[in-house]
Short mmCIF file of C-alpha atoms in Angstrom, two decimals:
data_model
loop_
_atom_site.label_atom_id
_atom_site.label_comp_id
_atom_site.label_asym_id
_atom_site.label_seq_id
_atom_site.Cartn_x
_atom_site.Cartn_y
_atom_site.Cartn_z
CA UNK A 1 -59.92 40.17 -19.29
CA UNK A 2 -56.64 39.18 -17.89
CA UNK A 3 -55.15 37.62 -20.79
CA UNK A 4 -52.52 40.41 -22.32
CA UNK A 5 -50.01 37.85 -23.96
CA UNK A 6 -50.07 35.07 -26.51
CA UNK A 7 -49.46 32.36 -23.98
CA UNK A 8 -51.62 29.32 -23.31
CA UNK A 9 -53.67 29.90 -20.10
CA UNK A 10 -55.52 27.05 -18.42
CA UNK A 11 -57.81 27.66 -15.35
CA UNK A 12 -57.84 25.51 -12.29
CA UNK A 13 -60.58 25.47 -9.69
CA UNK A 14 -62.34 23.65 -7.05
CA UNK A 15 -64.30 24.19 -3.98
CA UNK A 16 -62.98 24.72 -0.56
CA UNK A 17 -61.48 21.28 0.77
CA UNK A 18 -61.63 19.70 -2.72
CA UNK A 19 -57.71 19.54 -2.71
CA UNK A 20 -57.08 21.94 -5.49
CA UNK A 21 -53.71 22.82 -3.93
CA UNK A 22 -52.56 19.24 -4.10
CA UNK A 23 -53.58 18.92 -7.86
CA UNK A 24 -51.87 22.29 -8.80
CA UNK A 25 -48.74 21.31 -6.96
CA UNK A 26 -48.73 17.87 -8.87
CA UNK A 27 -49.19 19.82 -12.18
CA UNK A 28 -46.21 21.85 -11.16
CA UNK A 29 -44.15 18.86 -10.62
CA UNK A 30 -44.91 17.83 -14.26
CA UNK A 31 -43.67 21.11 -15.63
CA UNK A 32 -46.44 23.61 -15.38
CA UNK A 33 -46.06 27.21 -14.25
CA UNK A 34 -48.81 27.76 -11.69
CA UNK A 35 -50.19 31.14 -10.91
CA UNK A 36 -51.93 30.77 -7.51
CA UNK A 37 -54.58 33.45 -6.75
CA UNK A 38 -54.75 32.30 -2.97
CA UNK A 39 -50.87 32.83 -2.79
CA UNK A 40 -51.07 36.24 -4.23
CA UNK A 41 -53.84 37.11 -1.75
CA UNK A 42 -51.56 36.39 1.07
CA UNK A 43 -48.84 38.43 -0.55
CA UNK A 44 -50.85 41.56 -0.84
CA UNK A 45 -52.35 41.07 2.48
CA UNK A 46 -48.91 40.81 4.10
CA UNK A 47 -47.50 43.99 5.95
CA UNK A 48 -46.27 46.27 3.11
CA UNK A 49 -48.34 44.49 0.76
CA UNK A 50 -50.57 46.23 -1.90
CA UNK A 51 -53.78 45.55 0.00
CA UNK A 52 -52.62 45.66 3.56
CA UNK A 53 -53.34 49.31 4.54
CA UNK A 54 -56.58 49.49 2.71
CA UNK A 55 -57.81 46.47 4.75
CA UNK A 56 -56.86 48.09 7.99
CA UNK A 57 -58.44 51.32 6.78
CA UNK A 58 -61.66 49.55 6.08
CA UNK A 59 -62.09 46.98 8.98
CA UNK A 60 -60.11 48.56 11.67
CA UNK A 61 -57.05 47.75 13.96
CA UNK A 62 -59.09 44.68 15.42
CA UNK A 63 -57.97 42.73 12.32
CA UNK A 64 -54.19 43.33 13.09
CA UNK A 65 -52.38 40.61 15.11
CA UNK A 66 -49.81 41.52 17.88
CA UNK A 67 -46.99 40.82 15.21
CA UNK A 68 -48.46 43.33 12.73
CA UNK A 69 -49.92 40.62 10.34
CA UNK A 70 -53.44 40.60 9.28
CA UNK A 71 -55.37 38.57 11.97
CA UNK A 72 -56.87 36.24 9.30
CA UNK A 73 -59.47 34.57 11.63
CA UNK A 74 -60.64 37.82 12.92
CA UNK A 75 -61.16 38.97 9.41
CA UNK A 76 -62.75 35.78 8.13
CA UNK A 77 -65.23 36.12 11.14
CA UNK A 78 -66.25 39.57 9.82
CA UNK A 79 -66.57 39.01 6.03
CA UNK A 80 -68.10 35.62 6.38
CA UNK A 81 -70.83 36.94 8.57
CA UNK A 82 -71.61 40.38 6.80
CA UNK A 83 -72.35 40.42 3.09
CA UNK A 84 -71.50 44.15 2.81
CA UNK A 85 -68.01 43.48 4.45
CA UNK A 86 -67.46 40.53 2.05
CA UNK A 87 -68.13 42.75 -0.97
CA UNK A 88 -65.93 45.53 0.53
CA UNK A 89 -63.02 43.14 0.86
CA UNK A 90 -63.55 41.86 -2.63
CA UNK A 91 -63.55 45.37 -4.04
CA UNK A 92 -60.11 45.88 -2.27
CA UNK A 93 -58.37 42.62 -3.11
CA UNK A 94 -59.86 41.48 -6.42
CA UNK A 95 -58.44 44.34 -8.72
CA UNK A 96 -54.94 43.86 -7.06
CA UNK A 97 -54.86 40.18 -7.53
CA UNK A 98 -55.81 40.69 -11.10
CA UNK A 99 -53.01 43.22 -11.49
CA UNK A 100 -50.42 40.77 -10.19
CA UNK A 101 -51.69 37.74 -12.14
CA UNK A 102 -51.61 39.77 -15.36
CA UNK A 103 -47.84 40.81 -14.54
CA UNK A 104 -47.14 37.16 -14.10
CA UNK A 105 -48.96 35.97 -17.22
CA UNK A 106 -46.93 38.69 -19.26
CA UNK A 107 -43.76 37.30 -17.82
CA UNK A 108 -44.47 33.94 -19.47
CA UNK A 109 -45.56 35.38 -22.77
CA UNK A 110 -42.49 34.38 -24.85
CA UNK A 111 -42.19 30.94 -23.40
CA UNK A 112 -43.59 27.59 -24.19
CA UNK A 113 -44.88 27.02 -20.67
CA UNK A 114 -48.29 25.47 -19.65
CA UNK A 115 -49.37 28.20 -17.45
CA UNK A 116 -52.06 27.29 -14.75
CA UNK A 117 -54.12 29.84 -13.13
CA UNK A 118 -55.23 28.47 -9.74
CA UNK A 119 -58.37 30.50 -9.04
CA UNK A 120 -60.97 29.49 -6.29
CA UNK A 121 -63.67 31.75 -7.70
CA UNK A 122 -63.06 31.05 -11.49
CA UNK A 123 -66.39 29.56 -11.99
CA UNK A 124 -68.18 32.33 -10.07
CA UNK A 125 -66.68 34.93 -12.40
CA UNK A 126 -66.70 32.87 -15.59
CA UNK A 127 -63.92 31.73 -17.79
CA UNK A 128 -64.15 34.59 -20.11
CA UNK A 129 -62.93 36.79 -17.38
CA UNK A 130 -59.64 35.12 -17.73
CA UNK A 131 -58.90 34.21 -21.22
CA UNK A 132 -58.24 30.64 -20.42
CA UNK A 133 -57.99 27.93 -23.19
CA UNK A 134 -59.38 25.22 -20.78
CA UNK A 135 -60.85 24.70 -17.43
CA UNK A 136 -59.70 21.83 -15.01
CA UNK A 137 -62.26 21.34 -12.01
CA UNK A 138 -61.09 19.46 -8.92
CA UNK A 139 -64.15 17.83 -7.62
CA UNK A 140 -65.08 16.01 -4.39
CA UNK A 141 -68.30 15.29 -2.34
CA UNK A 142 -69.35 17.88 0.12
CA UNK A 143 -68.97 15.52 3.09
CA UNK A 144 -65.58 14.78 2.09
CA UNK A 145 -64.46 18.36 1.79
CA UNK A 146 -66.16 19.06 5.09
CA UNK A 147 -64.24 16.16 6.81
CA UNK A 148 -60.80 17.51 5.33
CA UNK A 149 -61.40 21.06 6.65
CA UNK A 150 -62.25 19.69 10.07
CA UNK A 151 -59.46 17.31 10.11
CA UNK A 152 -56.66 19.05 8.44
CA UNK A 153 -57.46 22.70 8.73
CA UNK A 154 -59.20 22.85 12.26
CA UNK A 155 -62.54 24.20 11.20
CA UNK A 156 -65.50 23.22 13.22
CA UNK A 157 -68.07 21.23 11.16
CA UNK A 158 -70.52 24.02 11.20
CA UNK A 159 -68.04 26.62 9.92
CA UNK A 160 -66.71 24.09 7.29
CA UNK A 161 -70.36 23.66 5.86
CA UNK A 162 -71.00 27.34 6.04
CA UNK A 163 -67.71 27.88 3.85
CA UNK A 164 -68.75 25.21 1.44
CA UNK A 165 -72.46 26.59 1.23
CA UNK A 166 -71.14 30.05 0.63
CA UNK A 167 -69.73 28.97 -2.69
CA UNK A 168 -71.49 27.82 -5.87
CA UNK A 169 -72.60 24.10 -6.21
CA UNK A 170 -70.43 21.21 -7.31
CA UNK A 171 -72.78 20.82 -10.18
CA UNK A 172 -72.29 24.34 -11.26
CA UNK A 173 -68.57 24.18 -11.14
CA UNK A 174 -68.27 21.02 -12.95
CA UNK A 175 -70.55 22.46 -15.74
CA UNK A 176 -67.77 24.77 -16.87
CA UNK A 177 -64.97 21.83 -16.85
CA UNK A 178 -63.08 20.75 -19.86
CA UNK A 179 -61.26 18.24 -17.61
CA UNK A 180 -62.62 16.92 -14.23
CA UNK A 181 -60.01 15.63 -11.71
CA UNK A 182 -62.07 13.26 -8.95
CA UNK A 183 -60.31 13.95 -5.85
CA UNK A 184 -62.74 12.04 -3.63
CA UNK A 185 -60.22 9.38 -2.66
CA UNK A 186 -56.70 9.08 -1.31
CA UNK A 187 -53.90 11.19 -2.79
CA UNK A 188 -52.21 8.42 -4.65
CA UNK A 189 -55.35 7.95 -6.74
CA UNK A 190 -54.53 11.08 -8.27
CA UNK A 191 -51.60 10.00 -10.23
CA UNK A 192 -53.33 8.39 -13.04
CA UNK A 193 -55.80 11.09 -13.48
CA UNK A 194 -53.11 13.73 -13.59
CA UNK A 195 -51.13 11.81 -16.11
CA UNK A 196 -53.97 11.86 -18.37
CA UNK A 197 -54.56 15.62 -17.57
CA UNK A 198 -51.05 16.44 -18.32
CA UNK A 199 -51.41 14.67 -21.83
CA UNK A 200 -54.49 16.74 -22.39
CA UNK A 201 -52.76 19.97 -21.53
CA UNK A 202 -49.83 19.08 -23.99
CA UNK A 203 -52.26 18.21 -26.63
CA UNK A 204 -54.04 21.65 -26.02
CA UNK A 205 -50.70 23.38 -26.10
CA UNK A 206 -49.71 21.71 -29.31
CA UNK A 207 -53.19 22.73 -30.94
CA UNK A 208 -52.81 26.41 -29.87
CA UNK A 209 -49.56 26.66 -31.65
#
C-alpha cells in the first residue's frame, strides 16, 4: 500500500488511447498535483535511472539504442509478445515506480493539495493497493482508442488493437470508478465534465479534513 502520509489521494486511470494524459493535464491546470506513473517509468528507464541497468541485464544490448537510451519499440516488441518477458519487466519496474511515487506522495503530506495518482494499471491492481480516496476513470470506445493510437501515435491498427486487448475491459475499469470522464468526443467537450470533476474533488477534500 503506497499511502504513507495523511494526504488526499485520488486515482486516475484509463485504457491506452483513452486520453488519460489530456485529462490529467487539465486537472493540473485546475490546481491538482499530478504524480504520473508513466512519466516515472520513463525517468527510471533513462540512462542512469534506477531501472536502466537491470533492464539491459535482463533483455540484452539489443534493447539499447545508438544514443545509449533504451530502444522502446524493440523492448515493447519483446515484452508484448512474451508473457514471461512482460512479467520480468514488471518485476523490475513496478517496485521502483512504487518507491518513487511514495516519495512524491510524502513530499505533499503537509499540504492541502489534491494529489492525482495517474496510473494506467490502477484497475488491474485494485484501488486498495494505492490507498486512494476516490477513482476517476477516463473512458472511450475501443474503436476510438484504436483510431487515436493509429492517427496520433503511429501504431498499426493490429498493434493498437493488440495493446487494447492486453488490458482489462472498459466495463471492468468503469466498475471501479467514482467519477467517469467520457472522452469519446473532441477535447473541447471535456471542459464541462472536468469542471464537475474538480467540484467533486474539492468536495472530497473538504469531507476528508
